[in-house]
JSON list of C-alpha atoms in Angstrom, two decimals:
[
{"chain": "A", "resi": 1, "resn": "MET", "atom": "CA", "xyz": [75.74, 25.27, 111.36]},
{"chain": "A", "resi": 2, "resn": "PRO", "atom": "CA", "xyz": [77.88, 24.62, 114.28]},
{"chain": "A", "resi": 3, "resn": "LEU", "atom": "CA", "xyz": [81.65, 24.46, 114.39]},
{"chain": "A", "resi": 4, "resn": "THR", "atom": "CA", "xyz": [82.90, 21.85, 116.68]},
{"chain": "A", "resi": 5, "resn": "LEU", "atom": "CA", "xyz": [86.38, 21.61, 118.09]},
{"chain": "A", "resi": 6, "resn": "VAL", "atom": "CA", "xyz": [87.52, 18.11, 119.31]},
{"chain": "A", "resi": 7, "resn": "THR", "atom": "CA", "xyz": [90.80, 18.35, 121.37]},
{"chain": "A", "resi": 8, "resn": "GLY", "atom": "CA", "xyz": [92.61, 16.61, 123.94]},
{"chain": "A", "resi": 9, "resn": "PRO", "atom": "CA", "xyz": [96.17, 14.96, 124.59]},
{"chain": "A", "resi": 10, "resn": "ALA", "atom": "CA", "xyz": [97.50, 12.00, 122.59]},
{"chain": "A", "resi": 11, "resn": "ASN", "atom": "CA", "xyz": [95.39, 8.80, 122.87]},
{"chain": "A", "resi": 12, "resn": "ALA", "atom": "CA", "xyz": [92.38, 10.89, 124.12]},
{"chain": "A", "resi": 13, "resn": "ALA", "atom": "CA", "xyz": [90.13, 9.13, 121.67]},
{"chain": "A", "resi": 14, "resn": "LYS", "atom": "CA", "xyz": [89.82, 12.08, 119.18]},
{"chain": "A", "resi": 15, "resn": "ALA", "atom": "CA", "xyz": [89.89, 9.81, 116.23]},
{"chain": "A", "resi": 16, "resn": "GLY", "atom": "CA", "xyz": [87.04, 7.70, 117.64]},
{"chain": "A", "resi": 17, "resn": "ALA", "atom": "CA", "xyz": [84.93, 10.84, 118.11]},
{"chain": "A", "resi": 18, "resn": "VAL", "atom": "CA", "xyz": [85.51, 12.01, 114.58]},
{"chain": "A", "resi": 19, "resn": "LEU", "atom": "CA", "xyz": [84.98, 8.70, 113.03]},
{"chain": "A", "resi": 20, "resn": "GLU", "atom": "CA", "xyz": [81.74, 8.33, 114.96]},
{"chain": "A", "resi": 21, "resn": "ARG", "atom": "CA", "xyz": [80.56, 11.55, 113.71]},
{"chain": "A", "resi": 22, "resn": "VAL", "atom": "CA", "xyz": [81.39, 10.57, 110.07]},
{"chain": "A", "resi": 23, "resn": "ARG", "atom": "CA", "xyz": [79.32, 7.50, 110.62]},
{"chain": "A", "resi": 24, "resn": "ALA", "atom": "CA", "xyz": [76.37, 9.52, 112.00]},
{"chain": "A", "resi": 25, "resn": "LEU", "atom": "CA", "xyz": [76.64, 11.96, 109.03]},
{"chain": "A", "resi": 26, "resn": "ARG", "atom": "CA", "xyz": [77.07, 9.46, 106.14]},
{"chain": "A", "resi": 27, "resn": "SER", "atom": "CA", "xyz": [73.55, 9.99, 104.72]},
{"chain": "A", "resi": 28, "resn": "ARG", "atom": "CA", "xyz": [74.84, 13.53, 103.80]},
{"chain": "A", "resi": 29, "resn": "ASP", "atom": "CA", "xyz": [78.07, 12.55, 102.13]},
{"chain": "A", "resi": 30, "resn": "PRO", "atom": "CA", "xyz": [80.49, 13.94, 104.62]},
{"chain": "A", "resi": 31, "resn": "LEU", "atom": "CA", "xyz": [84.09, 14.83, 103.83]},
{"chain": "A", "resi": 32, "resn": "LEU", "atom": "CA", "xyz": [86.92, 13.63, 106.14]},
{"chain": "A", "resi": 33, "resn": "VAL", "atom": "CA", "xyz": [90.01, 15.79, 105.44]},
{"chain": "A", "resi": 34, "resn": "VAL", "atom": "CA", "xyz": [93.43, 14.51, 106.59]},
{"chain": "A", "resi": 35, "resn": "PRO", "atom": "CA", "xyz": [96.94, 15.86, 106.18]},
{"chain": "A", "resi": 36, "resn": "THR", "atom": "CA", "xyz": [98.52, 13.43, 103.64]},
{"chain": "A", "resi": 37, "resn": "SER", "atom": "CA", "xyz": [97.77, 10.88, 101.00]},
{"chain": "A", "resi": 38, "resn": "ALA", "atom": "CA", "xyz": [99.03, 8.11, 103.21]},
{"chain": "A", "resi": 39, "resn": "ASP", "atom": "CA", "xyz": [96.54, 9.35, 105.84]},
{"chain": "A", "resi": 40, "resn": "VAL", "atom": "CA", "xyz": [93.86, 9.15, 103.21]},
{"chain": "A", "resi": 41, "resn": "ASP", "atom": "CA", "xyz": [94.60, 5.45, 102.47]},
{"chain": "A", "resi": 42, "resn": "HIS", "atom": "CA", "xyz": [94.78, 4.66, 106.30]},
{"chain": "A", "resi": 43, "resn": "TYR", "atom": "CA", "xyz": [91.48, 6.28, 107.06]},
{"chain": "A", "resi": 44, "resn": "ARG", "atom": "CA", "xyz": [89.73, 4.77, 104.15]},
{"chain": "A", "resi": 45, "resn": "ARG", "atom": "CA", "xyz": [90.73, 1.35, 105.50]},
{"chain": "A", "resi": 46, "resn": "GLU", "atom": "CA", "xyz": [89.47, 2.35, 108.94]},
{"chain": "A", "resi": 47, "resn": "LEU", "atom": "CA", "xyz": [86.23, 3.50, 107.65]},
{"chain": "A", "resi": 48, "resn": "ALA", "atom": "CA", "xyz": [85.87, 0.34, 105.56]},
{"chain": "A", "resi": 49, "resn": "ALA", "atom": "CA", "xyz": [86.54, -1.79, 108.71]},
{"chain": "A", "resi": 50, "resn": "ALA", "atom": "CA", "xyz": [83.89, 0.14, 110.44]},
{"chain": "A", "resi": 51, "resn": "GLY", "atom": "CA", "xyz": [81.51, -0.76, 107.56]},
{"chain": "A", "resi": 52, "resn": "ILE", "atom": "CA", "xyz": [81.50, 2.69, 106.02]},
{"chain": "A", "resi": 53, "resn": "VAL", "atom": "CA", "xyz": [82.32, 2.10, 102.37]},
{"chain": "A", "resi": 54, "resn": "PHE", "atom": "CA", "xyz": [79.80, 4.38, 100.69]},
{"chain": "A", "resi": 55, "resn": "GLY", "atom": "CA", "xyz": [78.53, 7.81, 101.88]},
{"chain": "A", "resi": 56, "resn": "ALA", "atom": "CA", "xyz": [81.70, 9.28, 103.06]},
{"chain": "A", "resi": 57, "resn": "GLU", "atom": "CA", "xyz": [84.79, 10.44, 101.37]},
{"chain": "A", "resi": 58, "resn": "VAL", "atom": "CA", "xyz": [88.44, 10.73, 102.78]},
{"chain": "A", "resi": 59, "resn": "LEU", "atom": "CA", "xyz": [90.73, 13.29, 101.02]},
{"chain": "A", "resi": 60, "resn": "THR", "atom": "CA", "xyz": [93.52, 15.81, 101.60]},
{"chain": "A", "resi": 61, "resn": "PHE", "atom": "CA", "xyz": [93.11, 19.61, 101.93]},
{"chain": "A", "resi": 62, "resn": "ARG", "atom": "CA", "xyz": [94.19, 20.02, 98.33]},
{"chain": "A", "resi": 63, "resn": "ARG", "atom": "CA", "xyz": [91.28, 17.79, 97.14]},
{"chain": "A", "resi": 64, "resn": "LEU", "atom": "CA", "xyz": [89.03, 19.67, 99.41]},
{"chain": "A", "resi": 65, "resn": "VAL", "atom": "CA", "xyz": [89.82, 22.91, 97.59]},
{"chain": "A", "resi": 66, "resn": "ARG", "atom": "CA", "xyz": [88.98, 21.06, 94.25]},
{"chain": "A", "resi": 67, "resn": "GLU", "atom": "CA", "xyz": [85.58, 20.19, 95.81]},
{"chain": "A", "resi": 68, "resn": "ILE", "atom": "CA", "xyz": [85.10, 23.79, 96.84]},
{"chain": "A", "resi": 69, "resn": "ALA", "atom": "CA", "xyz": [86.15, 25.26, 93.39]},
{"chain": "A", "resi": 70, "resn": "ALA", "atom": "CA", "xyz": [83.81, 22.82, 91.49]},
{"chain": "A", "resi": 71, "resn": "ALA", "atom": "CA", "xyz": [80.87, 23.60, 93.71]},
{"chain": "A", "resi": 72, "resn": "ALA", "atom": "CA", "xyz": [81.50, 27.47, 93.68]},
{"chain": "A", "resi": 73, "resn": "GLY", "atom": "CA", "xyz": [81.88, 27.19, 89.87]},
{"chain": "A", "resi": 74, "resn": "LEU", "atom": "CA", "xyz": [85.54, 28.32, 89.73]},
{"chain": "A", "resi": 75, "resn": "HIS", "atom": "CA", "xyz": [87.20, 27.06, 86.53]},
{"chain": "A", "resi": 76, "resn": "GLY", "atom": "CA", "xyz": [90.82, 26.46, 85.72]},
{"chain": "A", "resi": 77, "resn": "ARG", "atom": "CA", "xyz": [93.31, 24.47, 87.80]},
{"chain": "A", "resi": 78, "resn": "PRO", "atom": "CA", "xyz": [96.58, 25.68, 89.56]},
{"chain": "A", "resi": 79, "resn": "LEU", "atom": "CA", "xyz": [99.97, 25.45, 88.03]},
{"chain": "A", "resi": 80, "resn": "GLY", "atom": "CA", "xyz": [101.42, 21.97, 88.51]},
{"chain": "A", "resi": 81, "resn": "PRO", "atom": "CA", "xyz": [104.91, 21.54, 90.06]},
{"chain": "A", "resi": 82, "resn": "VAL", "atom": "CA", "xyz": [106.98, 21.76, 86.88]},
{"chain": "A", "resi": 83, "resn": "ALA", "atom": "CA", "xyz": [105.24, 24.82, 85.48]},
{"chain": "A", "resi": 84, "resn": "ARG", "atom": "CA", "xyz": [105.40, 26.53, 88.94]},
{"chain": "A", "resi": 85, "resn": "ASP", "atom": "CA", "xyz": [109.11, 25.80, 89.03]},
{"chain": "A", "resi": 86, "resn": "ARG", "atom": "CA", "xyz": [109.42, 27.45, 85.78]},
{"chain": "A", "resi": 87, "resn": "VAL", "atom": "CA", "xyz": [107.56, 30.54, 87.06]},
{"chain": "A", "resi": 88, "resn": "VAL", "atom": "CA", "xyz": [109.87, 30.77, 90.15]},
{"chain": "A", "resi": 89, "resn": "ARG", "atom": "CA", "xyz": [113.07, 30.52, 87.97]},
{"chain": "A", "resi": 90, "resn": "ALA", "atom": "CA", "xyz": [111.66, 33.27, 85.79]},
{"chain": "A", "resi": 91, "resn": "ALA", "atom": "CA", "xyz": [110.99, 35.46, 88.74]},
{"chain": "A", "resi": 92, "resn": "VAL", "atom": "CA", "xyz": [114.65, 34.92, 89.87]},
{"chain": "A", "resi": 93, "resn": "ARG", "atom": "CA", "xyz": [115.85, 35.88, 86.52]},
{"chain": "A", "resi": 94, "resn": "ASP", "atom": "CA", "xyz": [113.55, 39.01, 86.53]},
{"chain": "A", "resi": 95, "resn": "THR", "atom": "CA", "xyz": [115.01, 40.24, 89.82]},
{"chain": "A", "resi": 96, "resn": "HIS", "atom": "CA", "xyz": [118.29, 42.28, 89.98]},
{"chain": "A", "resi": 97, "resn": "LEU", "atom": "CA", "xyz": [120.08, 40.55, 92.92]},
{"chain": "A", "resi": 98, "resn": "ARG", "atom": "CA", "xyz": [123.12, 41.81, 94.67]},
{"chain": "A", "resi": 99, "resn": "VAL", "atom": "CA", "xyz": [123.31, 40.38, 98.06]},
{"chain": "A", "resi": 100, "resn": "LEU", "atom": "CA", "xyz": [121.60, 36.96, 96.88]},
{"chain": "A", "resi": 101, "resn": "ALA", "atom": "CA", "xyz": [123.37, 36.85, 93.64]},
{"chain": "A", "resi": 102, "resn": "ALA", "atom": "CA", "xyz": [125.85, 34.18, 94.55]},
{"chain": "A", "resi": 103, "resn": "SER", "atom": "CA", "xyz": [123.07, 32.09, 96.24]},
{"chain": "A", "resi": 104, "resn": "ALA", "atom": "CA", "xyz": [120.86, 32.42, 93.37]},
{"chain": "A", "resi": 105, "resn": "ARG", "atom": "CA", "xyz": [123.43, 30.43, 91.23]},
{"chain": "A", "resi": 106, "resn": "ALA", "atom": "CA", "xyz": [123.17, 27.44, 93.70]},
{"chain": "A", "resi": 107, "resn": "PRO", "atom": "CA", "xyz": [121.06, 24.41, 92.58]},
{"chain": "A", "resi": 108, "resn": "GLY", "atom": "CA", "xyz": [118.80, 24.60, 95.52]},
{"chain": "A", "resi": 109, "resn": "PHE", "atom": "CA", "xyz": [117.88, 28.27, 95.35]},
{"chain": "A", "resi": 110, "resn": "THR", "atom": "CA", "xyz": [114.92, 28.00, 93.24]},
{"chain": "A", "resi": 111, "resn": "ALA", "atom": "CA", "xyz": [113.31, 25.17, 95.40]},
{"chain": "A", "resi": 112, "resn": "ALA", "atom": "CA", "xyz": [114.02, 27.27, 98.58]},
{"chain": "A", "resi": 113, "resn": "ALA", "atom": "CA", "xyz": [112.31, 30.34, 96.99]},
{"chain": "A", "resi": 114, "resn": "GLY", "atom": "CA", "xyz": [109.37, 28.32, 95.92]},
{"chain": "A", "resi": 115, "resn": "ASP", "atom": "CA", "xyz": [109.02, 26.89, 99.45]},
{"chain": "A", "resi": 116, "resn": "LEU", "atom": "CA", "xyz": [109.03, 30.48, 100.87]},
{"chain": "A", "resi": 117, "resn": "PHE", "atom": "CA", "xyz": [106.47, 31.66, 98.33]},
{"chain": "A", "resi": 118, "resn": "ALA", "atom": "CA", "xyz": [104.23, 28.80, 99.14]},
{"chain": "A", "resi": 119, "resn": "GLU", "atom": "CA", "xyz": [104.44, 29.35, 102.86]},
{"chain": "A", "resi": 120, "resn": "LEU", "atom": "CA", "xyz": [103.63, 33.03, 102.34]},
{"chain": "A", "resi": 121, "resn": "GLY", "atom": "CA", "xyz": [100.68, 31.85, 100.22]},
{"chain": "A", "resi": 122, "resn": "ARG", "atom": "CA", "xyz": [99.41, 29.53, 102.92]},
{"chain": "A", "resi": 123, "resn": "SER", "atom": "CA", "xyz": [99.81, 32.41, 105.37]},
{"chain": "A", "resi": 124, "resn": "MET", "atom": "CA", "xyz": [97.78, 34.61, 103.13]},
{"chain": "A", "resi": 125, "resn": "VAL", "atom": "CA", "xyz": [100.45, 37.27, 102.70]},
{"chain": "A", "resi": 126, "resn": "ALA", "atom": "CA", "xyz": [100.34, 39.34, 99.56]},
{"chain": "A", "resi": 127, "resn": "PRO", "atom": "CA", "xyz": [103.52, 40.71, 97.85]},
{"chain": "A", "resi": 128, "resn": "ALA", "atom": "CA", "xyz": [102.55, 44.34, 99.13]},
{"chain": "A", "resi": 129, "resn": "ARG", "atom": "CA", "xyz": [102.12, 43.21, 102.69]},
{"chain": "A", "resi": 130, "resn": "PHE", "atom": "CA", "xyz": [105.38, 41.22, 102.61]},
{"chain": "A", "resi": 131, "resn": "THR", "atom": "CA", "xyz": [107.42, 44.21, 101.23]},
{"chain": "A", "resi": 132, "resn": "ARG", "atom": "CA", "xyz": [105.88, 46.52, 103.96]},
{"chain": "A", "resi": 133, "resn": "ALA", "atom": "CA", "xyz": [106.74, 44.09, 106.66]},
{"chain": "A", "resi": 134, "resn": "LEU", "atom": "CA", "xyz": [110.24, 43.75, 105.49]},
{"chain": "A", "resi": 135, "resn": "ARG", "atom": "CA", "xyz": [110.86, 47.38, 104.95]},
{"chain": "A", "resi": 136, "resn": "GLY", "atom": "CA", "xyz": [109.56, 48.00, 108.45]},
{"chain": "A", "resi": 137, "resn": "TRP", "atom": "CA", "xyz": [111.97, 45.35, 109.83]},
{"chain": "A", "resi": 138, "resn": "ALA", "atom": "CA", "xyz": [114.76, 47.16, 107.89]},
{"chain": "A", "resi": 139, "resn": "ALA", "atom": "CA", "xyz": [113.78, 50.45, 109.46]},
{"chain": "A", "resi": 140, "resn": "ASP", "atom": "CA", "xyz": [114.25, 48.96, 112.86]},
{"chain": "A", "resi": 141, "resn": "GLY", "atom": "CA", "xyz": [117.78, 48.01, 112.01]},
{"chain": "A", "resi": 142, "resn": "GLU", "atom": "CA", "xyz": [117.26, 44.28, 112.57]},
{"chain": "A", "resi": 143, "resn": "ALA", "atom": "CA", "xyz": [116.60, 42.98, 108.98]},
{"chain": "A", "resi": 144, "resn": "PRO", "atom": "CA", "xyz": [119.21, 41.00, 107.08]},
{"chain": "A", "resi": 145, "resn": "ALA", "atom": "CA", "xyz": [120.80, 42.55, 104.09]},
{"chain": "A", "resi": 146, "resn": "HIS", "atom": "CA", "xyz": [118.93, 40.49, 101.64]},
{"chain": "A", "resi": 147, "resn": "ALA", "atom": "CA", "xyz": [115.43, 41.39, 103.05]},
{"chain": "A", "resi": 148, "resn": "GLU", "atom": "CA", "xyz": [114.66, 43.74, 100.37]},
{"chain": "A", "resi": 149, "resn": "GLU", "atom": "CA", "xyz": [115.63, 41.30, 97.62]},
{"chain": "A", "resi": 150, "resn": "LEU", "atom": "CA", "xyz": [113.41, 38.66, 98.95]},
{"chain": "A", "resi": 151, "resn": "ALA", "atom": "CA", "xyz": [110.53, 41.23, 98.76]},
{"chain": "A", "resi": 152, "resn": "ALA", "atom": "CA", "xyz": [111.43, 41.85, 95.18]},
{"chain": "A", "resi": 153, "resn": "LEU", "atom": "CA", "xyz": [111.57, 38.14, 94.33]},
{"chain": "A", "resi": 154, "resn": "TYR", "atom": "CA", "xyz": [108.10, 37.61, 95.69]},
{"chain": "A", "resi": 155, "resn": "SER", "atom": "CA", "xyz": [106.79, 40.48, 93.79]},
{"chain": "A", "resi": 156, "resn": "ALA", "atom": "CA", "xyz": [108.19, 39.15, 90.62]},
{"chain": "A", "resi": 157, "resn": "TYR", "atom": "CA", "xyz": [106.85, 35.78, 91.08]},
{"chain": "A", "resi": 158, "resn": "HIS", "atom": "CA", "xyz": [103.31, 37.24, 91.46]},
{"chain": "A", "resi": 159, "resn": "ARG", "atom": "CA", "xyz": [103.74, 39.54, 88.41]},
{"chain": "A", "resi": 160, "resn": "ARG", "atom": "CA", "xyz": [104.70, 36.35, 86.44]},
{"chain": "A", "resi": 161, "resn": "LEU", "atom": "CA", "xyz": [101.60, 34.60, 87.53]},
{"chain": "A", "resi": 162, "resn": "GLU", "atom": "CA", "xyz": [99.55, 37.61, 86.59]},
{"chain": "A", "resi": 163, "resn": "ALA", "atom": "CA", "xyz": [101.07, 37.84, 83.18]},
{"chain": "A", "resi": 164, "resn": "LEU", "atom": "CA", "xyz": [100.31, 34.24, 82.64]},
{"chain": "A", "resi": 165, "resn": "GLY", "atom": "CA", "xyz": [96.80, 34.54, 83.89]},
{"chain": "A", "resi": 166, "resn": "ARG", "atom": "CA", "xyz": [97.46, 31.57, 86.18]},
{"chain": "A", "resi": 167, "resn": "ARG", "atom": "CA", "xyz": [97.36, 30.72, 89.90]},
{"chain": "A", "resi": 168, "resn": "ASP", "atom": "CA", "xyz": [99.49, 28.76, 91.96]},
{"chain": "A", "resi": 169, "resn": "GLU", "atom": "CA", "xyz": [98.06, 26.15, 94.45]},
{"chain": "A", "resi": 170, "resn": "GLN", "atom": "CA", "xyz": [97.77, 28.65, 97.38]},
{"chain": "A", "resi": 171, "resn": "GLY", "atom": "CA", "xyz": [96.19, 31.30, 94.96]},
{"chain": "A", "resi": 172, "resn": "HIS", "atom": "CA", "xyz": [93.83, 28.84, 93.59]},
{"chain": "A", "resi": 173, "resn": "ALA", "atom": "CA", "xyz": [92.64, 27.92, 97.06]},
{"chain": "A", "resi": 174, "resn": "ARG", "atom": "CA", "xyz": [92.08, 31.69, 98.06]},
{"chain": "A", "resi": 175, "resn": "ALA", "atom": "CA", "xyz": [90.13, 31.94, 94.76]},
{"chain": "A", "resi": 176, "resn": "ALA", "atom": "CA", "xyz": [88.00, 29.02, 95.47]},
{"chain": "A", "resi": 177, "resn": "LEU", "atom": "CA", "xyz": [87.12, 30.21, 98.98]},
{"chain": "A", "resi": 178, "resn": "ASP", "atom": "CA", "xyz": [86.26, 33.81, 97.50]},
{"chain": "A", "resi": 179, "resn": "ALA", "atom": "CA", "xyz": [83.98, 32.18, 95.00]},
{"chain": "A", "resi": 180, "resn": "LEU", "atom": "CA", "xyz": [82.28, 30.13, 97.67]},
{"chain": "A", "resi": 181, "resn": "ARG", "atom": "CA", "xyz": [81.75, 33.25, 99.82]},
{"chain": "A", "resi": 182, "resn": "GLU", "atom": "CA", "xyz": [79.97, 34.85, 96.86]},
{"chain": "A", "resi": 183, "resn": "ARG", "atom": "CA", "xyz": [77.92, 31.69, 96.32]},
{"chain": "A", "resi": 184, "resn": "PRO", "atom": "CA", "xyz": [77.73, 30.01, 99.80]},
{"chain": "A", "resi": 185, "resn": "ALA", "atom": "CA", "xyz": [74.52, 28.00, 99.15]},
{"chain": "A", "resi": 186, "resn": "ALA", "atom": "CA", "xyz": [76.46, 26.31, 96.25]},
{"chain": "A", "resi": 187, "resn": "TRP", "atom": "CA", "xyz": [78.24, 23.95, 98.87]},
{"chain": "A", "resi": 188, "resn": "GLY", "atom": "CA", "xyz": [74.96, 22.50, 99.89]},
{"chain": "A", "resi": 189, "resn": "ALA", "atom": "CA", "xyz": [75.85, 22.35, 103.68]},
{"chain": "A", "resi": 190, "resn": "ARG", "atom": "CA", "xyz": [77.87, 19.14, 103.05]},
{"chain": "A", "resi": 191, "resn": "PRO", "atom": "CA", "xyz": [79.54, 18.27, 106.41]},
{"chain": "A", "resi": 192, "resn": "VAL", "atom": "CA", "xyz": [83.45, 18.43, 106.58]},
{"chain": "A", "resi": 193, "resn": "LEU", "atom": "CA", "xyz": [85.49, 16.93, 109.23]},
{"chain": "A", "resi": 194, "resn": "LEU", "atom": "CA", "xyz": [89.32, 17.73, 109.67]},
{"chain": "A", "resi": 195, "resn": "TYR", "atom": "CA", "xyz": [91.50, 15.14, 111.62]},
{"chain": "A", "resi": 196, "resn": "GLY", "atom": "CA", "xyz": [95.14, 14.53, 111.93]},
{"chain": "A", "resi": 197, "resn": "PHE", "atom": "CA", "xyz": [96.57, 17.96, 111.80]},
{"chain": "A", "resi": 198, "resn": "ASP", "atom": "CA", "xyz": [98.82, 19.30, 114.29]},
{"chain": "A", "resi": 199, "resn": "ASP", "atom": "CA", "xyz": [97.71, 22.85, 113.62]},
{"chain": "A", "resi": 200, "resn": "LEU", "atom": "CA", "xyz": [95.96, 24.64, 110.71]},
{"chain": "A", "resi": 201, "resn": "ASP", "atom": "CA", "xyz": [97.59, 27.44, 108.64]},
{"chain": "A", "resi": 202, "resn": "PRO", "atom": "CA", "xyz": [95.78, 30.56, 107.87]},
{"chain": "A", "resi": 203, "resn": "LEU", "atom": "CA", "xyz": [94.47, 29.30, 104.58]},
{"chain": "A", "resi": 204, "resn": "GLN", "atom": "CA", "xyz": [92.98, 26.15, 106.16]},
{"chain": "A", "resi": 205, "resn": "LEU", "atom": "CA", "xyz": [91.44, 28.40, 109.00]},
{"chain": "A", "resi": 206, "resn": "ASP", "atom": "CA", "xyz": [89.85, 30.55, 106.19]},
{"chain": "A", "resi": 207, "resn": "ALA", "atom": "CA", "xyz": [88.39, 27.51, 104.72]},
{"chain": "A", "resi": 208, "resn": "VAL", "atom": "CA", "xyz": [87.01, 26.32, 108.20]},
{"chain": "A", "resi": 209, "resn": "GLU", "atom": "CA", "xyz": [85.55, 29.76, 108.69]},
{"chain": "A", "resi": 210, "resn": "THR", "atom": "CA", "xyz": [83.97, 29.94, 105.31]},
{"chain": "A", "resi": 211, "resn": "LEU", "atom": "CA", "xyz": [82.56, 26.48, 105.29]},
{"chain": "A", "resi": 212, "resn": "SER", "atom": "CA", "xyz": [81.00, 26.81, 108.70]},
{"chain": "A", "resi": 213, "resn": "GLY", "atom": "CA", "xyz": [80.15, 30.58, 108.82]},
{"chain": "A", "resi": 214, "resn": "ARG", "atom": "CA", "xyz": [79.17, 31.37, 105.18]},
{"chain": "A", "resi": 215, "resn": "ALA", "atom": "CA", "xyz": [78.19, 27.94, 103.69]},
{"chain": "A", "resi": 216, "resn": "GLU", "atom": "CA", "xyz": [76.58, 26.97, 106.92]},
{"chain": "A", "resi": 217, "resn": "SER", "atom": "CA", "xyz": [78.13, 23.59, 106.76]},
{"chain": "A", "resi": 218, "resn": "GLU", "atom": "CA", "xyz": [78.72, 21.36, 109.84]},
{"chain": "A", "resi": 219, "resn": "VAL", "atom": "CA", "xyz": [82.42, 21.46, 110.43]},
{"chain": "A", "resi": 220, "resn": "TRP", "atom": "CA", "xyz": [84.46, 19.43, 112.92]},
{"chain": "A", "resi": 221, "resn": "VAL", "atom": "CA", "xyz": [88.08, 20.10, 113.73]},
{"chain": "A", "resi": 222, "resn": "ALA", "atom": "CA", "xyz": [90.27, 17.76, 115.85]},
{"chain": "A", "resi": 223, "resn": "LEU", "atom": "CA", "xyz": [93.47, 19.21, 117.15]},
{"chain": "A", "resi": 224, "resn": "PRO", "atom": "CA", "xyz": [95.89, 18.19, 119.90]},
{"chain": "A", "resi": 225, "resn": "TYR", "atom": "CA", "xyz": [95.69, 19.84, 123.17]},
{"chain": "A", "resi": 226, "resn": "GLU", "atom": "CA", "xyz": [98.31, 22.39, 124.05]},
{"chain": "A", "resi": 227, "resn": "ALA", "atom": "CA", "xyz": [98.37, 24.41, 127.24]},
{"chain": "A", "resi": 228, "resn": "GLY", "atom": "CA", "xyz": [97.74, 27.98, 126.52]},
{"chain": "A", "resi": 229, "resn": "ARG", "atom": "CA", "xyz": [96.45, 27.65, 122.92]}
]
């Protein structure tokens, strides 16, 4: 099925084009994916005002992952915020820190480490790749003194997840997409339209590629125009 890019500057009627396509596809139960829960509420009202109450669903990317996991038969749920915070804290305790020892005692260290791990997960960077990159950076003589310790923290975090037999949100999304690639027909070619994103991270791009290329779903992506991109 086609992958359609809708692009243009601000106020270029991208929303109108996407919503019109949702209207045209509503007999096929399309999914409109937007960045935040507030956007979900807004575009539900937009669709209702246009007379589209049934036959289309508005959801976040996180909810899209849940739909993909359910369709592909992937069981289990990702760790919630509290449980994940505990795993990050355990990883910090597991890691012998020297340069970062003082920072690790600060109240915000665990949250900052968790944000870094989530960003690496969204970028589909595994611990081994992160370690190689930081060691290569260090070999060039430009890496900060704590680079090796960051790699050790990320590895310790993933070891904790593996020991628990659980996945974080980003790992669950990757597993759902892997499951769909194994059973692409399970999606049923349900249309997916993404709107409101300034850009797509590698994990979201992987979802777009998997849905359009492997599951043969009609996918529309609306992004703002930037010269040279």
